Amino acid sequence: MGLVATGPVAAYETHFATNVVGPLRLFQNLLPLLQASSKPQFLGVSSAVGSNTLNVPMPTAHYGVSKAALNFLVTKIASEHGDKDGLTAWVTHPGLVETDMGNTGLEQLKAIGVEVPSITVDESVAGLSKLVDNATKETMGGKFIQYDGSPLPW
């Protein structure tokens, strides 16, 4: 398991490369296109595990820590480019989706006695599509929103 005291540093490096550095590179490379867009939007796909206040008991600290860093990165993008470029930058939790990764997470949580409801890929996509289609800087900018539209605490 990836507890803080015993989790391998390499796991943190890998997750940060994927969940923080990857989106940062994407944003930097897409910025000219976003600035040229009539409705620019940058969405970070995070996780409730990345909330600093929910403290979801997922026994993979490296994943949650990297998602918390992604959340912070996107709030910085929102504050630096929201008004300046009219950019809607926000973060979402797509739900605990019944995918290979989601099912692994469910098993890990069940192993420590935590029951969490899951959703299908179709449910997640339907919710996220509606949010993306209707997102504005005023409604979503700098926020952490679950796939169903409910806000999540940082």
XYZ file of C-alpha atoms in Angstrom:
154
model
C 0.000 0.000 0.000
C 1.029 3.593 -0.446
C 0.897 5.012 3.047
C 2.941 8.145 3.638
C 5.441 6.457 5.963
C 6.040 3.499 3.691
C 5.053 4.645 0.204
C 7.902 4.613 -2.291
C 9.114 8.052 -3.363
C 9.118 6.799 -6.957
C 5.321 6.412 -6.768
C 5.032 10.108 -5.852
C 7.316 11.055 -8.736
C 5.303 8.998 -11.204
C 1.958 10.357 -10.028
C 3.214 13.946 -10.018
C 4.551 13.506 -13.559
C 1.135 12.264 -14.698
C -1.264 14.321 -12.582
C 0.572 17.650 -12.261
C 3.380 18.015 -14.785
C 1.330 16.497 -17.627
C -1.602 18.926 -17.196
C 0.847 21.810 -16.743
C 2.536 20.980 -20.053
C -0.854 20.616 -21.714
C -1.984 24.013 -20.427
C 1.250 25.748 -21.442
C 1.111 24.294 -24.945
C -2.603 24.990 -25.415
C -2.554 28.519 -23.976
C -2.292 30.274 -27.370
C -5.286 28.276 -28.620
C -7.220 28.967 -25.429
C -6.481 32.689 -25.754
C -7.792 32.618 -29.346
C -10.987 30.766 -28.371
C -14.346 32.459 -27.922
C -15.156 30.147 -24.985
C -11.859 28.917 -23.524
C -12.052 26.176 -20.922
C -9.407 24.131 -19.113
C -10.666 21.223 -17.030
C -8.507 19.270 -14.609
C -9.746 15.738 -13.934
C -9.087 15.249 -10.257
C -10.558 13.081 -7.517
C -12.305 13.518 -4.198
C -9.164 11.846 -2.845
C -7.364 15.119 -3.687
C -9.520 17.130 -1.277
C -7.573 18.408 1.711
C -10.698 18.506 3.858
C -12.607 15.346 2.923
C -9.629 13.185 3.873
C -10.875 10.158 1.933
C -9.135 7.143 3.519
C -7.660 5.828 0.249
C -4.523 3.873 1.141
C -2.588 5.339 -1.801
C -1.288 8.639 -0.471
C 0.772 9.373 -3.585
C -2.381 9.496 -5.733
C -4.265 11.853 -3.414
C -1.284 14.132 -2.894
C -0.772 14.455 -6.647
C -4.483 15.216 -7.205
C -4.362 17.878 -4.461
C -1.425 19.439 -6.321
C -3.426 19.338 -9.562
C -6.301 21.094 -7.790
C -3.946 23.856 -6.669
C -2.416 24.144 -10.141
C -5.820 24.647 -11.765
C -6.855 27.251 -9.174
C -3.659 29.144 -10.057
C -4.509 28.891 -13.760
C -8.003 30.217 -12.994
C -6.691 33.152 -10.978
C -3.995 34.065 -13.499
C -6.042 33.598 -16.700
C -9.708 33.839 -15.716
C -10.128 37.591 -16.025
C -7.107 38.187 -18.248
C -8.066 35.654 -20.927
C -11.721 34.917 -20.107
C -10.633 31.355 -19.304
C -12.901 29.005 -17.383
C -10.458 26.781 -15.483
C -11.909 24.296 -13.026
C -11.441 20.856 -11.531
C -13.816 17.917 -11.468
C -14.200 14.636 -9.666
C -15.743 12.304 -12.280
C -17.096 10.023 -9.553
C -15.831 6.618 -8.507
C -16.275 5.196 -11.980
C -16.551 1.475 -12.683
C -13.341 1.180 -14.710
C -10.267 -0.930 -14.057
C -8.786 1.878 -11.969
C -12.073 2.676 -10.207
C -12.713 -0.974 -9.375
C -9.208 -1.252 -7.919
C -9.975 1.769 -5.739
C -13.249 0.181 -4.629
C -11.403 -3.000 -3.648
C -8.814 -0.999 -1.692
C -11.518 0.874 0.170
C -13.496 -2.302 0.904
C -10.314 -3.897 2.266
C -10.184 -1.201 4.946
C -13.930 -1.372 5.631
C -15.059 1.680 3.651
C -18.086 1.374 1.362
C -18.370 3.995 -1.374
C -20.988 4.027 -4.136
C -19.710 3.720 -7.686
C -21.152 4.914 -10.989
C -20.964 3.702 -14.571
C -18.856 5.300 -17.264
C -22.057 6.452 -18.989
C -23.285 8.183 -15.810
C -19.984 9.989 -15.373
C -19.742 11.053 -19.024
C -23.339 12.287 -19.107
C -22.832 14.420 -16.015
C -19.481 15.802 -17.105
C -20.716 16.573 -20.625
C -23.567 18.641 -19.230
C -21.203 20.531 -16.929
C -18.646 21.224 -19.658
C -21.329 22.375 -22.088
C -22.734 24.873 -19.575
C -19.553 25.968 -17.783
C -18.795 29.652 -17.539
C -16.086 31.512 -15.698
C -18.708 32.753 -13.247
C -20.266 29.343 -12.512
C -17.219 27.069 -12.638
C -14.056 29.184 -12.672
C -11.630 28.057 -9.981
C -14.075 25.551 -8.492
C -13.935 21.845 -7.583
C -17.125 20.246 -8.890
C -18.348 16.649 -8.842
C -19.687 15.068 -12.043
C -23.258 15.631 -10.851
C -22.722 19.370 -10.394
C -22.335 19.392 -6.622
C -19.385 21.344 -5.225
C -16.581 19.587 -3.405
C -14.477 21.103 -0.627
C -10.826 21.752 -1.332
